[in-house]
PDB file of C-alpha atoms in Angstrom:
ATOM      1  CA  MET N   1      92.213 122.911 111.812  1.00  0.00           C
ATOM      2  CA  GLY N   2      89.313 121.180 108.555  1.00  0.00           C
ATOM      3  CA  ARG N   3      92.620 119.595 106.992  1.00  0.00           C
ATOM      4  CA  TYR N   4      93.316 117.404 110.507  1.00  0.00           C
ATOM      5  CA  SER N   5      89.545 116.692 111.122  1.00  0.00           C
ATOM      6  CA  LEU N   6      88.928 115.738 107.664  1.00  0.00           C
ATOM      7  CA  ALA N   7      91.654 113.825 107.338  1.00  0.00           C
ATOM      8  CA  ALA N   8      91.251 111.582 110.916  1.00  0.00           C
ATOM      9  CA  SER N   9      88.099 110.863 110.313  1.00  0.00           C
ATOM     10  CA  ILE N  10      88.956 109.227 106.400  1.00  0.00           C
ATOM     11  CA  LEU N  11      91.868 107.359 108.123  1.00  0.00           C
ATOM     12  CA  ALA N  12      89.833 106.338 111.818  1.00  0.00           C
ATOM     13  CA  VAL N  13      87.632 104.728 109.546  1.00  0.00           C
ATOM     14  CA  LEU N  14      90.016 102.677 107.610  1.00  0.00           C
ATOM     15  CA  ALA N  15      91.451 102.132 110.745  1.00  0.00           C
ATOM     16  CA  VAL N  16      88.437 100.262 111.554  1.00  0.00           C
ATOM     17  CA  ALA N  17      87.730  98.869 108.466  1.00  0.00           C
ATOM     18  CA  ALA N  18      90.424  97.301 107.985  1.00  0.00           C
ATOM     19  CA  ALA N  19      90.451  96.262 111.427  1.00  0.00           C
ATOM     20  CA  ALA N  20      86.644  94.665 110.646  1.00  0.00           C
ATOM     21  CA  ALA N  21      88.520  92.776 107.869  1.00  0.00           C
ATOM     22  CA  ILE N  22      90.938  91.351 109.362  1.00  0.00           C
ATOM     23  CA  SER N  23      89.084  90.155 111.905  1.00  0.00           C
ATOM     24  CA  GLY N  24      85.944  88.560 109.812  1.00  0.00           C
ATOM     25  CA  LEU N  25      88.802  86.986 107.362  1.00  0.00           C
ATOM     26  CA  GLN N  26      90.697  85.325 110.535  1.00  0.00           C
ATOM     27  CA  ASN N  27      87.513  84.738 112.263  1.00  0.00           C
ATOM     28  CA  GLN N  28      86.854  82.909 108.799  1.00  0.00           C
ATOM     29  CA  GLU N  29      90.134  81.042 107.573  1.00  0.00           C
ATOM     30  CA  GLN N  30      90.321  80.006 111.751  1.00  0.00           C
ATOM     31  CA  GLY N  31      87.435  79.297 112.849  1.00  0.00           C
ATOM     32  CA  THR N  32      86.585  82.017 115.440  1.00  0.00           C
ATOM     33  CA  ALA N  33      89.743  83.374 116.054  1.00  0.00           C
ATOM     34  CA  LYS N  34      90.976  87.028 116.927  1.00  0.00           C
ATOM     35  CA  GLU N  35      93.930  89.559 116.277  1.00  0.00           C
ATOM     36  CA  GLU N  36      94.661  89.699 119.529  1.00  0.00           C
ATOM     37  CA  SER N  37      96.654  92.806 120.349  1.00  0.00           C
ATOM     38  CA  PHE N  38      95.230  95.045 116.996  1.00  0.00           C
ATOM     39  CA  ASN N  39      95.383  98.817 117.798  1.00  0.00           C
ATOM     40  CA  TYR N  40      97.127 102.113 116.154  1.00  0.00           C
ATOM     41  CA  SER N  41      98.078 106.078 116.176  1.00  0.00           C
ATOM     42  CA  LEU N  42      97.908 108.771 113.794  1.00  0.00           C
ATOM     43  CA  HIS N  43     100.143 111.583 113.234  1.00  0.00           C
ATOM     44  CA  PHE N  44      99.848 114.910 111.431  1.00  0.00           C
ATOM     45  CA  CYS N  45     104.126 115.097 110.389  1.00  0.00           C
ATOM     46  CA  SER N  46     103.005 119.432 109.907  1.00  0.00           C
ATOM     47  CA  GLU N  47     102.582 118.904 114.453  1.00  0.00           C
ATOM     48  CA  TYR N  48     105.068 115.375 115.038  1.00  0.00           C
ATOM     49  CA  ASP N  49     107.746 114.591 113.549  1.00  0.00           C
ATOM     50  CA  CYS N  50     106.749 111.151 111.634  1.00  0.00           C
ATOM     51  CA  PRO N  51     110.726 111.420 109.692  1.00  0.00           C
ATOM     52  CA  LYS N  52     111.739 111.014 113.258  1.00  0.00           C
ATOM     53  CA  ALA N  53     109.355 109.048 114.962  1.00  0.00           C
ATOM     54  CA  LEU N  54     109.474 106.154 111.853  1.00  0.00           C
ATOM     55  CA  ILE N  55     112.608 105.954 112.519  1.00  0.00           C
ATOM     56  CA  TRP N  56     112.972 105.524 115.962  1.00  0.00           C
ATOM     57  CA  GLN N  57     110.323 102.865 115.010  1.00  0.00           C
ATOM     58  CA  LEU N  58     113.600 101.106 112.544  1.00  0.00           C
ATOM     59  CA  LYS N  59     115.605 101.096 115.798  1.00  0.00           C
ATOM     60  CA  ALA N  60     113.651  98.771 117.384  1.00  0.00           C
ATOM     61  CA  ALA N  61     113.165  96.666 115.519  1.00  0.00           C
ATOM     62  CA  LYS N  62     114.495  93.753 116.526  1.00  0.00           C
ATOM     63  CA  GLU N  63     114.071  90.619 113.454  1.00  0.00           C
ATOM     64  CA  THR N  64     113.008  91.984 109.634  1.00  0.00           C
ATOM     65  CA  VAL N  65     112.175  95.517 108.554  1.00  0.00           C
ATOM     66  CA  SER N  66     110.661  95.782 104.317  1.00  0.00           C
ATOM     67  CA  CYS N  67     109.309  99.241 102.811  1.00  0.00           C
ATOM     68  CA  ALA N  68     107.734 100.323  99.919  1.00  0.00           C
ATOM     69  CA  PHE N  69     108.692 104.207 100.037  1.00  0.00           C
ATOM     70  CA  TYR N  70     108.874 106.474  97.736  1.00  0.00           C
ATOM     71  CA  ARG N  71     111.900 108.174  98.188  1.00  0.00           C
ATOM     72  CA  VAL N  72     114.303 107.510 101.773  1.00  0.00           C
ATOM     73  CA  ASP N  73     116.445 109.461 102.912  1.00  0.00           C
ATOM     74  CA  ASP N  74     120.172 108.121 104.040  1.00  0.00           C
ATOM     75  CA  SER N  75     119.110 108.499 107.425  1.00  0.00           C
ATOM     76  CA  VAL N  76     116.619 106.501 107.590  1.00  0.00           C
ATOM     77  CA  VAL N  77     118.023 103.553 106.087  1.00  0.00           C
ATOM     78  CA  SER N  78     120.624 103.679 108.808  1.00  0.00           C
ATOM     79  CA  SER N  79     118.551 104.220 111.711  1.00  0.00           C
ATOM     80  CA  ILE N  80     118.079  99.880 110.649  1.00  0.00           C
ATOM     81  CA  PRO N  81     120.081  98.212 112.661  1.00  0.00           C
ATOM     82  CA  GLU N  82     123.117  95.506 111.267  1.00  0.00           C
ATOM     83  CA  ALA N  83     121.260  92.316 113.111  1.00  0.00           C
ATOM     84  CA  VAL N  84     118.670  92.858 111.539  1.00  0.00           C
ATOM     85  CA  ALA N  85     117.115  91.495 107.933  1.00  0.00           C
ATOM     86  CA  ALA N  86     116.501  94.554 105.858  1.00  0.00           C
ATOM     87  CA  GLU N  87     115.177  94.746 102.103  1.00  0.00           C
ATOM     88  CA  ILE N  88     113.836  98.928 100.801  1.00  0.00           C
ATOM     89  CA  VAL N  89     111.908  99.001  97.522  1.00  0.00           C
ATOM     90  CA  ILE N  90     111.830 102.715  95.916  1.00  0.00           C
ATOM     91  CA  ASP N  91     111.138 104.025  93.397  1.00  0.00           C
ATOM     92  CA  GLU N  92     113.738 103.613  89.768  1.00  0.00           C
ATOM     93  CA  LYS N  93     113.328 107.392  89.247  1.00  0.00           C
ATOM     94  CA  ALA N  94     113.818 108.336  92.649  1.00  0.00           C
ATOM     95  CA  LYS N  95     117.581 108.985  94.797  1.00  0.00           C
ATOM     96  CA  THR N  96     118.378 106.239  95.536  1.00  0.00           C
ATOM     97  CA  ALA N  97     120.781 106.649  99.132  1.00  0.00           C
ATOM     98  CA  ALA N  98     124.471 108.085  99.044  1.00  0.00           C
ATOM     99  CA  ALA N  99     126.146 105.651 101.139  1.00  0.00           C
ATOM    100  CA  ASP N 100     126.943 102.156 100.996  1.00  0.00           C
ATOM    101  CA  PHE N 101     124.504 100.142 103.443  1.00  0.00           C
ATOM    102  CA  SER N 102     125.443  96.398 103.800  1.00  0.00           C
ATOM    103  CA  HIS N 103     122.539  95.951 106.388  1.00  0.00           C
ATOM    104  CA  VAL N 104     119.512  96.419 103.535  1.00  0.00           C
ATOM    105  CA  LYS N 105     119.073  95.223  99.370  1.00  0.00           C
ATOM    106  CA  ILE N 106     117.724  98.421  97.974  1.00  0.00           C
ATOM    107  CA  TYR N 107     115.806  97.483  95.478  1.00  0.00           C
ATOM    108  CA  LYS N 108     114.433 100.609  92.281  1.00  0.00           C
ATOM    109  CA  SER N 109     111.328 100.004  90.886  1.00  0.00           C
ATOM    110  CA  LYS N 110     110.260  99.411  87.818  1.00  0.00           C
ATOM    111  CA  SER N 111     107.861  99.870  86.944  1.00  0.00           C
ATOM    112  CA  LYS N 112     104.826 101.510  84.085  1.00  0.00           C
ATOM    113  CA  GLY N 113     104.210 104.600  86.312  1.00  0.00           C
ATOM    114  CA  ILE N 114     105.782 106.306  89.422  1.00  0.00           C
ATOM    115  CA  MET N 115     106.185 103.629  92.472  1.00  0.00           C
ATOM    116  CA  HIS N 116     104.188 105.747  94.979  1.00  0.00           C
ATOM    117  CA  ASN N 117     103.646 103.624  98.223  1.00  0.00           C
ATOM    118  CA  LYS N 118     104.477 104.548 101.059  1.00  0.00           C
ATOM    119  CA  TYR N 119     105.229 102.168 103.959  1.00  0.00           C
ATOM    120  CA  CYS N 120     107.261  99.478 106.274  1.00  0.00           C
ATOM    121  CA  ILE N 121     106.243  96.334 108.083  1.00  0.00           C
ATOM    122  CA  ILE N 122     108.974  95.836 111.169  1.00  0.00           C
ATOM    123  CA  ASP N 123     109.126  92.268 112.544  1.00  0.00           C
ATOM    124  CA  ASP N 124     105.733  91.036 111.084  1.00  0.00           C
ATOM    125  CA  SER N 125     102.665  93.309 113.328  1.00  0.00           C
ATOM    126  CA  ARG N 126     104.009  96.391 112.725  1.00  0.00           C
ATOM    127  CA  ILE N 127     102.681  98.880 109.230  1.00  0.00           C
ATOM    128  CA  ILE N 128     103.713 101.945 109.595  1.00  0.00           C
ATOM    129  CA  THR N 129     101.877 104.202 106.750  1.00  0.00           C
ATOM    130  CA  GLY N 130     100.204 107.691 105.501  1.00  0.00           C
ATOM    131  CA  SER N 131     100.898 110.456 102.766  1.00  0.00           C
ATOM    132  CA  PHE N 132     104.511 111.673 104.532  1.00  0.00           C
ATOM    133  CA  ASN N 133     107.647 110.447 102.756  1.00  0.00           C
ATOM    134  CA  PRO N 134     110.774 110.446 104.862  1.00  0.00           C
ATOM    135  CA  THR N 135     113.263 112.924 103.623  1.00  0.00           C
ATOM    136  CA  ALA N 136     113.753 116.002 106.174  1.00  0.00           C
ATOM    137  CA  ALA N 137     112.482 118.116 103.453  1.00  0.00           C
ATOM    138  CA  SER N 138     108.831 116.550 104.280  1.00  0.00           C
ATOM    139  CA  LYS N 139     109.019 117.733 108.393  1.00  0.00           C
ATOM    140  CA  GLY N 140     106.510 119.993 108.833  1.00  0.00           C
ATOM    141  CA  ASP N 141     104.380 118.869 105.754  1.00  0.00           C
ATOM    142  CA  TYR N 142     100.895 118.516 105.511  1.00  0.00           C
ATOM    143  CA  ASN N 143     100.914 115.315 105.785  1.00  0.00           C
ATOM    144  CA  ASP N 144     100.031 112.197 108.213  1.00  0.00           C
ATOM    145  CA  MET N 145     101.484 109.278 109.710  1.00  0.00           C
ATOM    146  CA  LEU N 146      99.491 105.436 110.693  1.00  0.00           C
ATOM    147  CA  MET N 147     100.683 103.016 113.353  1.00  0.00           C
ATOM    148  CA  ILE N 148      99.516  99.539 112.627  1.00  0.00           C
ATOM    149  CA  ASN N 149     100.343  96.831 115.469  1.00  0.00           C
ATOM    150  CA  SER N 150      98.625  94.107 113.601  1.00  0.00           C
ATOM    151  CA  THR N 151      99.963  90.577 111.896  1.00  0.00           C
ATOM    152  CA  ALA N 152      97.197  89.925 110.322  1.00  0.00           C
ATOM    153  CA  LEU N 153      97.573  93.927 108.219  1.00  0.00           C
ATOM    154  CA  ALA N 154     100.742  92.792 108.014  1.00  0.00           C
ATOM    155  CA  SER N 155     100.920  89.413 106.195  1.00  0.00           C
ATOM    156  CA  PHE N 156      98.822  91.432 103.907  1.00  0.00           C
ATOM    157  CA  TYR N 157     101.346  94.185 103.344  1.00  0.00           C
ATOM    158  CA  ASN N 158     103.986  91.409 102.929  1.00  0.00           C
ATOM    159  CA  GLY N 159     102.466  89.979 100.470  1.00  0.00           C
ATOM    160  CA  ASP N 160     102.218  93.202  98.083  1.00  0.00           C
ATOM    161  CA  PHE N 161     105.814  94.226  99.309  1.00  0.00           C
ATOM    162  CA  GLU N 162     106.824  90.973  97.672  1.00  0.00           C
ATOM    163  CA  ARG N 163     104.976  91.735  95.403  1.00  0.00           C
ATOM    164  CA  LEU N 164     106.694  94.754  94.673  1.00  0.00           C
ATOM    165  CA  LYS N 165     110.789  92.602  94.064  1.00  0.00           C
ATOM    166  CA  PRO N 166     109.940  90.730  91.581  1.00  0.00           C
ATOM    167  CA  GLY N 167     109.451  93.798  89.361  1.00  0.00           C
ATOM    168  CA  SER N 168     111.826  94.968  90.885  1.00  0.00           C
ATOM    169  CA  ARG N 169     116.425  95.111  90.245  1.00  0.00           C
ATOM    170  CA  GLU N 170     118.770  95.527  92.663  1.00  0.00           C
ATOM    171  CA  THR N 171     120.472  98.666  92.721  1.00  0.00           C
ATOM    172  CA  PRO N 172     123.763  98.542  91.631  1.00  0.00           C
ATOM    173  CA  THR N 173     125.675  99.202  94.842  1.00  0.00           C
ATOM    174  CA  THR N 174     128.572  96.107  95.787  1.00  0.00           C
ATOM    175  CA  ALA N 175     125.829  95.804  99.442  1.00  0.00           C
ATOM    176  CA  ALA N 176     122.604  95.286  97.466  1.00  0.00           C
ATOM    177  CA  VAL N 177     125.112  92.750  95.629  1.00  0.00           C
ATOM    178  CA  ALA N 178     127.133  91.358  98.890  1.00  0.00           C
ATOM    179  CA  ASN N 179     123.864  91.321 100.992  1.00  0.00           C
ATOM    180  CA  LYS N 180     122.764  87.618 101.167  1.00  0.00           C
ATOM    181  CA  ARG N 181     119.416  87.819 103.581  1.00  0.00           C
ATOM    182  CA  PRO N 182     117.531  84.971 104.762  1.00  0.00           C
ATOM    183  CA  LYS N 183     114.222  84.896 102.834  1.00  0.00           C
ATOM    184  CA  LEU N 184     110.770  86.409 105.325  1.00  0.00           C
ATOM    185  CA  LYS N 185     107.822  85.377 105.926  1.00  0.00           C
ATOM    186  CA  ALA N 186     105.485  84.880 103.730  1.00  0.00           C
ATOM    187  CA  ALA N 187     102.414  86.118 103.975  1.00  0.00           C
ATOM    188  CA  ILE N 188      99.538  82.912 105.972  1.00  0.00           C
TER     189      ILE N 188
END
């Protein structure tokens, strides 16, 4: 339980700091505007099925999904509804999804080191991040998942996601070439 106490404390402090930074940034940019809905939940993957929870969140997406993961299982990719504009960046050395997902653009990050991001932005309002990899092999690991509802934080993550793509290259699948989707909303 000691691992969880420390990890929970660190993540709670980070979430509160992010909320304060977001609130301060919005107050500075927009006068007295504040984040209307900021809440989060923290889950420990050894006690909570993090990949399953991510899949549930992706299935609930209505408009956009942008994910950056070191690697990801086909089951996660296939859970994204076909009507949703979706993009995923994975590490150049990670195995590419075996299936041909015509509704998801998959990029491989081309970087000097390992692209080890672990987050998803859903509908420009929810962020799912943490230390877990969304693979079946990670189920039950001592990792964590943080789900945050915040449009301001989603905007920040969208900016990071867009920076990952220019140095990326699409995977050589017909799905990636055939998929022509509208651009995501620009970061605020």
